[in-house]
XYZ file of C-alpha atoms in Angstrom:
516
model
C 125.654 60.470 115.783
C 124.923 56.643 114.155
C 123.765 57.033 110.588
C 121.707 54.020 108.834
C 123.345 51.451 106.803
C 121.918 53.001 102.802
C 119.726 50.262 101.189
C 120.697 49.479 98.194
C 118.153 50.173 95.061
C 116.892 47.411 92.923
C 116.925 47.997 89.664
C 113.310 49.006 88.100
C 111.847 45.434 86.446
C 112.074 44.806 82.951
C 108.959 45.259 80.811
C 108.351 43.610 77.327
C 106.427 45.226 74.467
C 106.006 43.642 71.625
C 106.088 44.967 68.065
C 104.038 43.542 64.822
C 106.122 43.098 61.918
C 106.554 46.503 59.951
C 103.883 45.406 57.306
C 103.476 49.401 57.070
C 106.095 49.510 54.927
C 108.831 51.980 54.301
C 108.521 55.039 55.096
C 110.181 58.126 53.564
C 107.894 60.841 54.094
C 107.225 61.425 58.168
C 108.975 62.572 60.395
C 110.813 60.099 62.649
C 109.635 60.630 65.922
C 106.049 60.107 64.024
C 105.553 56.951 62.317
C 103.054 54.573 62.891
C 105.271 51.440 64.839
C 104.567 48.750 61.642
C 106.512 51.370 59.339
C 109.908 51.139 58.528
C 112.603 53.959 58.454
C 114.276 51.748 55.555
C 113.124 48.683 54.024
C 115.160 46.600 51.643
C 114.532 43.118 50.405
C 111.679 42.840 53.177
C 108.544 42.885 51.138
C 105.501 44.316 53.745
C 102.667 41.121 53.548
C 99.092 41.882 54.790
C 100.583 40.151 58.333
C 103.750 39.399 58.102
C 107.231 40.841 55.834
C 108.436 38.298 53.406
C 112.229 38.441 52.480
C 111.820 38.619 48.993
C 112.086 35.612 46.654
C 115.302 35.252 43.948
C 115.627 35.041 40.534
C 117.565 32.811 38.194
C 118.762 33.004 34.906
C 116.311 31.990 32.311
C 118.531 32.698 28.769
C 122.516 33.824 28.323
C 124.716 33.766 25.662
C 123.708 37.600 25.211
C 126.055 40.320 24.185
C 125.767 43.810 26.100
C 122.822 44.924 28.373
C 119.333 43.719 27.730
C 117.588 46.763 27.075
C 114.236 45.334 26.379
C 111.941 42.581 26.103
C 108.993 41.633 24.181
C 106.389 38.950 24.104
C 104.625 37.938 21.886
C 101.193 36.720 22.268
C 99.493 35.105 19.393
C 96.598 32.939 18.607
C 98.104 29.635 19.449
C 101.693 30.692 20.525
C 103.592 33.066 22.636
C 107.291 33.645 21.960
C 109.683 35.911 24.435
C 112.256 37.820 22.651
C 115.351 40.327 24.184
C 116.969 42.910 22.404
C 121.132 43.449 23.142
C 123.309 45.793 21.718
C 122.501 45.337 17.710
C 120.958 41.848 18.207
C 117.139 40.826 18.861
C 117.540 37.099 20.445
C 114.265 34.218 20.224
C 114.627 33.535 24.304
C 111.154 31.646 24.468
C 112.784 28.226 25.530
C 115.518 30.028 27.725
C 119.098 28.675 28.199
C 121.313 30.282 25.209
C 119.912 32.644 23.491
C 119.247 32.505 19.257
C 119.786 35.707 16.831
C 116.535 36.481 15.431
C 117.610 40.063 13.788
C 121.002 41.501 13.584
C 122.485 44.782 12.701
C 120.340 47.284 14.431
C 121.303 50.502 15.444
C 120.040 50.574 19.479
C 118.188 47.901 21.356
C 115.907 50.435 23.019
C 112.398 49.047 21.397
C 109.001 50.035 21.936
C 106.239 47.704 20.938
C 102.816 46.974 20.894
C 100.988 43.519 20.173
C 98.610 44.025 17.084
C 96.054 41.088 16.153
C 94.448 42.275 12.859
C 92.558 40.197 10.214
C 95.778 38.518 8.557
C 97.120 37.683 12.180
C 98.998 38.512 15.486
C 101.959 41.109 15.429
C 104.660 42.487 17.053
C 105.423 45.994 16.116
C 108.235 47.667 17.073
C 110.138 50.662 17.123
C 113.310 52.792 18.276
C 113.853 55.832 16.465
C 117.043 54.722 14.654
C 115.953 51.878 12.307
C 113.185 50.637 10.199
C 109.905 49.517 12.064
C 110.476 45.480 12.979
C 107.259 43.361 12.573
C 107.291 39.951 13.967
C 103.667 37.729 12.127
C 104.164 34.545 14.196
C 107.056 32.958 12.841
C 109.348 36.071 10.797
C 110.860 39.364 11.299
C 109.975 41.646 8.321
C 110.829 45.623 8.388
C 109.444 48.808 6.990
C 110.404 48.615 3.073
C 110.047 45.055 3.223
C 106.892 45.050 0.749
C 102.957 45.368 1.493
C 101.743 44.852 4.544
C 104.577 45.839 6.153
C 105.722 49.202 4.515
C 104.527 52.455 5.968
C 104.111 55.870 4.193
C 103.898 59.778 5.237
C 106.094 59.123 8.429
C 110.263 57.730 7.983
C 109.555 55.004 11.184
C 113.264 55.581 12.061
C 112.416 58.411 13.472
C 110.031 56.998 15.700
C 110.774 56.728 18.744
C 107.515 54.817 20.665
C 104.355 53.072 19.097
C 101.050 52.472 20.700
C 97.753 51.034 19.663
C 94.424 52.726 20.401
C 90.692 52.486 19.117
C 92.387 49.371 16.907
C 94.784 52.119 15.146
C 98.717 52.320 15.320
C 99.535 55.045 16.854
C 103.969 56.874 16.254
C 105.962 58.693 18.473
C 108.126 60.614 16.228
C 111.767 62.007 17.967
C 111.523 65.576 19.313
C 108.034 66.453 17.505
C 104.634 67.195 18.512
C 103.397 65.773 15.590
C 101.521 62.130 16.642
C 100.955 60.217 13.530
C 98.536 57.713 12.699
C 97.403 54.377 10.673
C 94.458 52.929 9.342
C 92.497 50.885 11.561
C 93.107 47.241 11.760
C 96.485 47.315 9.994
C 100.512 47.114 10.875
C 101.653 49.180 7.515
C 99.954 51.983 4.490
C 99.200 55.182 4.493
C 100.178 57.187 8.160
C 98.782 61.014 8.688
C 100.246 63.328 11.233
C 97.567 65.174 14.091
C 99.776 67.833 14.531
C 99.221 69.044 18.916
C 101.848 71.656 18.348
C 99.126 74.448 18.646
C 97.618 73.192 22.103
C 101.015 72.500 23.497
C 101.386 76.306 25.183
C 105.196 75.031 26.987
C 106.523 73.651 23.939
C 108.926 70.629 24.654
C 108.193 67.345 22.696
C 105.722 64.213 22.555
C 107.132 61.913 25.261
C 104.159 59.218 25.101
C 100.409 57.849 23.540
C 98.365 55.761 26.021
C 95.146 54.816 25.572
C 92.858 55.401 28.651
C 89.578 54.689 29.879
C 87.883 56.106 32.921
C 85.442 53.877 33.385
C 87.963 50.931 34.272
C 86.699 49.114 30.699
C 87.327 48.924 26.674
C 84.598 50.570 24.634
C 83.771 53.779 22.372
C 84.399 55.926 25.355
C 87.875 55.295 25.521
C 89.977 57.846 25.024
C 93.828 58.685 23.789
C 95.793 60.591 26.257
C 98.818 62.477 24.310
C 101.732 63.200 27.201
C 104.804 65.371 26.543
C 107.817 65.927 28.136
C 106.261 69.394 30.037
C 104.035 67.549 31.557
C 100.818 68.268 29.537
C 98.427 66.200 29.006
C 95.827 66.214 25.773
C 93.077 64.047 26.421
C 90.932 62.958 23.044
C 87.534 61.271 22.122
C 86.830 58.895 19.575
C 88.447 56.850 16.935
C 89.009 58.819 13.773
C 91.077 61.521 14.112
C 90.856 62.850 10.494
C 87.250 62.758 10.725
C 85.803 65.925 13.473
C 82.426 64.075 14.065
C 84.310 61.131 15.849
C 87.522 62.809 17.009
C 86.841 65.623 20.080
C 89.650 67.050 22.676
C 88.110 66.968 25.780
C 91.065 69.187 27.883
C 94.916 70.164 27.966
C 96.014 69.343 31.568
C 99.358 69.744 33.495
C 100.983 66.890 35.357
C 104.630 66.756 36.869
C 107.017 65.719 33.297
C 107.133 62.275 32.847
C 110.000 60.093 33.445
C 111.055 57.730 30.293
C 109.668 57.100 27.238
C 108.080 53.903 29.413
C 106.795 56.113 31.839
C 103.362 54.527 31.505
C 101.582 51.147 32.500
C 97.840 49.921 32.598
C 96.409 49.384 36.009
C 93.128 48.445 37.735
C 91.354 49.865 34.649
C 93.397 53.071 34.946
C 96.683 54.037 33.485
C 99.551 54.953 35.812
C 102.390 56.962 34.838
C 105.833 58.111 36.346
C 106.639 61.688 37.003
C 108.522 64.229 38.360
C 105.801 64.520 41.097
C 105.697 60.590 41.654
C 103.983 58.296 40.338
C 100.175 58.876 40.245
C 97.066 57.179 38.448
C 96.073 59.464 35.324
C 92.367 59.462 36.503
C 93.438 61.154 39.737
C 96.090 63.619 38.112
C 94.010 65.148 35.633
C 91.159 65.635 38.137
C 93.015 67.386 41.174
C 95.729 70.105 41.438
C 99.820 68.812 41.219
C 99.539 70.443 44.605
C 97.866 67.229 45.908
C 100.390 64.681 47.011
C 98.186 62.069 48.421
C 96.823 61.569 44.881
C 99.858 59.949 44.198
C 100.520 56.073 44.984
C 104.216 56.835 46.046
C 103.116 59.369 48.552
C 104.585 57.223 51.262
C 107.680 57.210 49.903
C 107.483 60.457 47.834
C 110.595 61.425 49.385
C 112.714 58.787 47.959
C 111.108 59.203 44.522
C 111.743 62.693 44.223
C 115.627 62.488 45.280
C 115.626 59.534 42.687
C 113.787 61.144 39.817
C 115.942 64.444 40.805
C 119.255 62.373 40.296
C 118.580 59.482 37.894
C 115.921 60.770 35.768
C 117.871 61.024 32.497
C 118.817 57.424 33.172
C 117.548 54.495 30.597
C 115.347 52.072 32.471
C 112.603 53.857 34.548
C 109.726 51.703 33.702
C 106.573 50.032 36.094
C 105.046 46.793 36.604
C 102.006 45.262 37.572
C 102.894 41.606 39.193
C 99.507 40.690 39.799
C 99.655 37.277 40.877
C 102.192 38.220 44.269
C 100.030 41.762 44.770
C 103.453 43.455 43.428
C 103.640 47.193 41.470
C 107.421 47.210 40.636
C 109.193 50.486 39.630
C 112.064 50.465 38.349
C 114.924 52.568 39.494
C 118.157 53.329 36.819
C 120.560 54.353 39.895
C 123.470 54.390 37.350
C 122.839 53.332 33.422
C 123.904 49.891 32.138
C 125.250 48.803 35.587
C 123.021 49.483 38.618
C 119.632 49.633 39.340
C 117.078 49.164 41.714
C 113.177 48.032 42.244
C 110.870 50.459 44.754
C 108.184 47.989 45.097
C 104.623 48.360 46.532
C 102.330 45.580 48.225
C 98.739 46.526 46.096
C 96.410 45.052 48.534
C 98.070 47.313 51.870
C 99.185 49.711 49.572
C 103.059 49.058 51.799
C 106.310 50.166 49.794
C 109.796 48.823 50.099
C 113.132 48.219 47.756
C 114.795 45.532 46.571
C 118.188 45.617 45.491
C 120.288 43.013 44.188
C 117.972 42.446 40.948
C 120.190 44.871 38.134
C 117.517 45.434 35.471
C 117.771 47.711 32.602
C 113.845 46.311 31.729
C 110.492 44.004 32.458
C 108.372 42.373 31.002
C 105.328 40.665 31.648
C 105.441 36.611 30.327
C 103.186 34.238 30.924
C 102.328 35.858 34.742
C 106.157 35.721 35.209
C 108.360 38.642 35.295
C 111.675 38.552 34.024
C 114.072 41.462 33.123
C 117.123 42.281 31.209
C 120.604 41.935 32.831
C 123.829 42.179 31.426
C 124.573 39.405 29.286
C 121.330 37.731 30.286
C 117.554 37.727 31.180
C 116.735 36.681 34.513
C 113.114 35.085 35.950
C 112.423 37.254 38.982
C 110.369 36.226 42.616
C 111.268 32.470 41.407
C 113.627 30.214 43.648
C 115.057 31.511 46.913
C 118.636 32.773 45.960
C 120.032 35.359 43.426
C 121.535 33.298 40.904
C 122.692 31.107 43.529
C 123.299 33.798 45.288
C 122.575 34.915 48.942
C 119.481 37.189 49.175
C 120.330 40.228 51.849
C 117.841 42.083 53.844
C 117.970 45.383 55.547
C 114.948 46.404 57.670
C 115.127 49.414 60.378
C 111.317 49.596 62.065
C 109.892 52.530 62.804
C 110.838 54.507 66.213
C 108.659 53.801 69.412
C 108.488 55.155 72.777
C 106.437 52.777 74.438
C 103.661 55.043 75.424
C 106.371 56.756 77.359
C 107.898 59.339 75.552
C 109.674 61.454 78.189
C 111.434 58.874 79.989
C 114.982 57.304 79.406
C 115.165 53.818 78.857
C 117.921 50.935 78.783
C 116.773 48.261 76.115
C 118.627 44.847 77.312
C 116.835 42.205 75.114
C 115.429 41.998 71.463
C 113.664 38.914 69.976
C 112.615 38.889 66.574
C 110.025 35.869 66.071
C 110.473 34.367 62.900
C 108.568 31.694 60.865
C 111.563 29.616 58.841
C 112.433 26.274 57.169
C 115.811 26.899 57.268
C 118.505 28.694 60.250
C 118.837 32.334 58.952
C 121.924 34.143 59.608
C 120.022 37.121 61.124
C 121.815 40.340 62.732
C 119.811 42.346 65.017
C 119.821 45.121 67.513
C 117.981 48.092 68.663
C 118.909 50.949 68.146
C 117.904 54.555 69.744
C 117.529 57.562 69.610
C 116.981 57.653 65.584
C 120.382 56.070 65.341
C 120.451 54.454 61.680
C 123.627 52.327 61.805
C 123.148 48.834 60.589
C 123.620 45.852 63.728
C 127.340 44.307 63.184
C 127.164 41.124 65.420
C 125.232 37.959 64.081
C 122.341 36.589 66.206
C 121.865 32.578 66.718
C 118.495 30.659 66.067
C 117.453 27.504 66.331
C 113.792 26.748 64.648
C 111.538 25.037 66.974
C 109.134 22.446 65.504
C 106.347 23.708 63.979
C 104.417 20.351 64.145
C 104.466 18.507 60.942
C 102.259 15.563 60.973
C 103.546 12.371 62.920
C 106.125 14.354 64.367
C 104.378 17.284 66.787
C 103.593 17.003 70.320
C 99.566 17.218 71.103
C 98.613 20.621 73.160
C 102.523 21.743 72.398
C 103.567 21.962 68.655
C 101.911 24.523 66.732
C 100.605 23.567 63.393
C 101.855 24.944 59.763
C 103.275 23.231 57.452
C 107.085 23.180 56.510
C 107.888 26.642 58.403
C 109.107 26.526 61.853
C 109.277 29.289 64.953
C 112.303 30.781 65.359
C 112.767 33.022 68.373
C 115.629 33.675 70.717
C 116.326 36.274 72.997
C 119.334 37.693 71.881
C 121.209 40.859 74.064
C 120.799 44.247 73.521
C 122.684 47.082 74.431
C 120.807 50.945 74.470
C 120.018 53.963 76.579
C 117.514 56.085 75.333
C 114.207 57.510 74.743
C 112.927 55.575 71.921
C 114.181 52.350 70.329
C 113.355 50.591 67.116
C 114.205 46.855 66.363
C 117.054 46.421 63.339
C 117.083 43.300 61.818
C 119.641 42.183 58.945
C 119.147 39.131 57.030
C 121.569 36.573 55.073
C 119.781 33.919 53.265
C 120.245 31.333 50.514
C 117.963 28.679 49.625
C 115.118 28.424 52.347
C 112.030 30.899 53.394
C 112.204 33.399 55.880
C 109.098 35.733 57.423
C 109.090 37.961 60.211
C 106.274 38.062 62.494
C 107.298 40.187 65.024
C 109.813 41.554 67.709
C 109.730 41.505 71.288
C 111.958 44.171 73.316
C 113.211 44.066 77.016
C 114.022 47.850 78.579
C 114.079 49.353 82.045
C 112.784 52.766 82.909
C 114.954 55.088 83.544
C 114.455 59.063 84.702
C 113.265 62.247 83.039
C 115.539 63.709 80.682
C-alpha cells in the first residue's frame, strides 16, 4: 500500500494586539485574572497620567549641612515674606535660601513638631509644639517660646505636654499627650489663658486625643465650619460653633466611629474636605461619617486597599505617616515609613483620574508644600521633589507589571514572540522588557535597545512622514519575547537620568495554540 507523503503544517499566523499604557494605575484590590487591561499589578515610579504613564521626575538636594534626619518642615506664610524651616535632632534650621542651612533654635528635645500659621492683629506667626519643649513661636524675624512673656506666655496648660496644635474659628487648640482633654485659647491670640474641653465622658472606647481638625461640610469657610476631635480609637466628636465656653454657640453634632487614625499627621485639608489616614485606608471625613466602616468604596485608597492594609498592619507605629496634596501636578502623596529614620516610600494618586502608583527612592521622614513645590526631609538634607530628571544626580528606576490579559481568547494557549513598548522620549532609555505569562511576577533580565525617531522639530521634519511634538521623539522597537501561556502582561523596567520618558502603549505578537 502506498502512503501519501505527510504535508508540513504551517504555523498559525501571528496576531498583533495593542494594549494602552497602564493609565488605570496600580491595582492591589482585584484578582490578577480580572483586572482591566489598563491597570497594573505593580507600578513603581511610573506616574499614571490621563493618556500615558510617565517615569516620575526626580529631586534635588535643596538644603544641606543638617545633622540627623529632618523630621519636620515648617513653611511660614507672612504678610510680605515667606520662610522655610527644617527641624532635625535638637535644632530648627532656617533653609529659606537653600544651600547650607543655618541654625535658628538649638537645645531642643526632639524634632517632631506640629505647627500652624496664625495671623492676628499683632502679626503673622508660626506656633509649634512637640510634646517635650515649650511652645515655639516665630514672629517673622525671631523665634520665641512660651514663658518669654506676653504675648507668648500660655497659662492653664503646660505646653511641654502638648503634642498637637490646630487653628479653628480663629482660636488655637492644643492636643495634650495621652489625654482626652483639648485645650483652647482666646480668639485672635497666640497665647493667654487656655481652658480645657474634657471629652472623656463622650469617648466610650477610651484612648487619647490624636488630633483636632477644622472641618466643613460645604467646601468653604464660614460660621458653619465645625471642629472634629479624633481619638486614637477612631472616635470622632464633631462640634459646631466657635466658643466652647458658651452653650448657646457650641454644640455637639455627633460622635462617630471610623478606623483608628495612623500618625499625628493623619489629616489634611483637601478639596474642601478633610482627608484622614486610618487603619481602614485614606478616606474623606464627609463620607466616613455618612457611611459604615464596612463600605470600602468610600475610601480613596479603595483600589490599593490591600497594600494600604498591609502597610498599616506592619508600619503603623513608625513615625512619618503623612498626607500631602501637590496641586500643580494633580497628585496626592501618602508617605509610608517602612523603616523609621531609614526607608520610606510614597503611595501617589492622580487626583484627576484617581489612579495610583508608588514612588521609591525618596526617603522622606516628612513633607511640606512651600510656594507650590513639595519638599521632603531626608537624612542630613531637605530635598525638593519633582524637580529635575534625576534623583540628586542618580538614576530613576521605574518598574511596571501591567495587568494580565487573555486577549479575548481565555481558553487558548498562546506563544508570545515579540513585544514593542511605544515611548515618547528625548533620550535613549535603558529599558528591560518581557512578556510575563500566566501570572508570573518575575522581573525581566535582558535589556532592550531603542532608537528614538525624529519627531519633526521645525526645519528638520519631513512633511507627511514626521510627527510634530516638540522635543520628544517616538521610540518603538520590536523586542523578542519567549513565553507560552493563556494570558500575558507587558513588563517594563526603565532606568533613566536626565531625560523624559512617557509610555504610550505596548504591542504584542502571539500565535494561537490549542485549548488547554
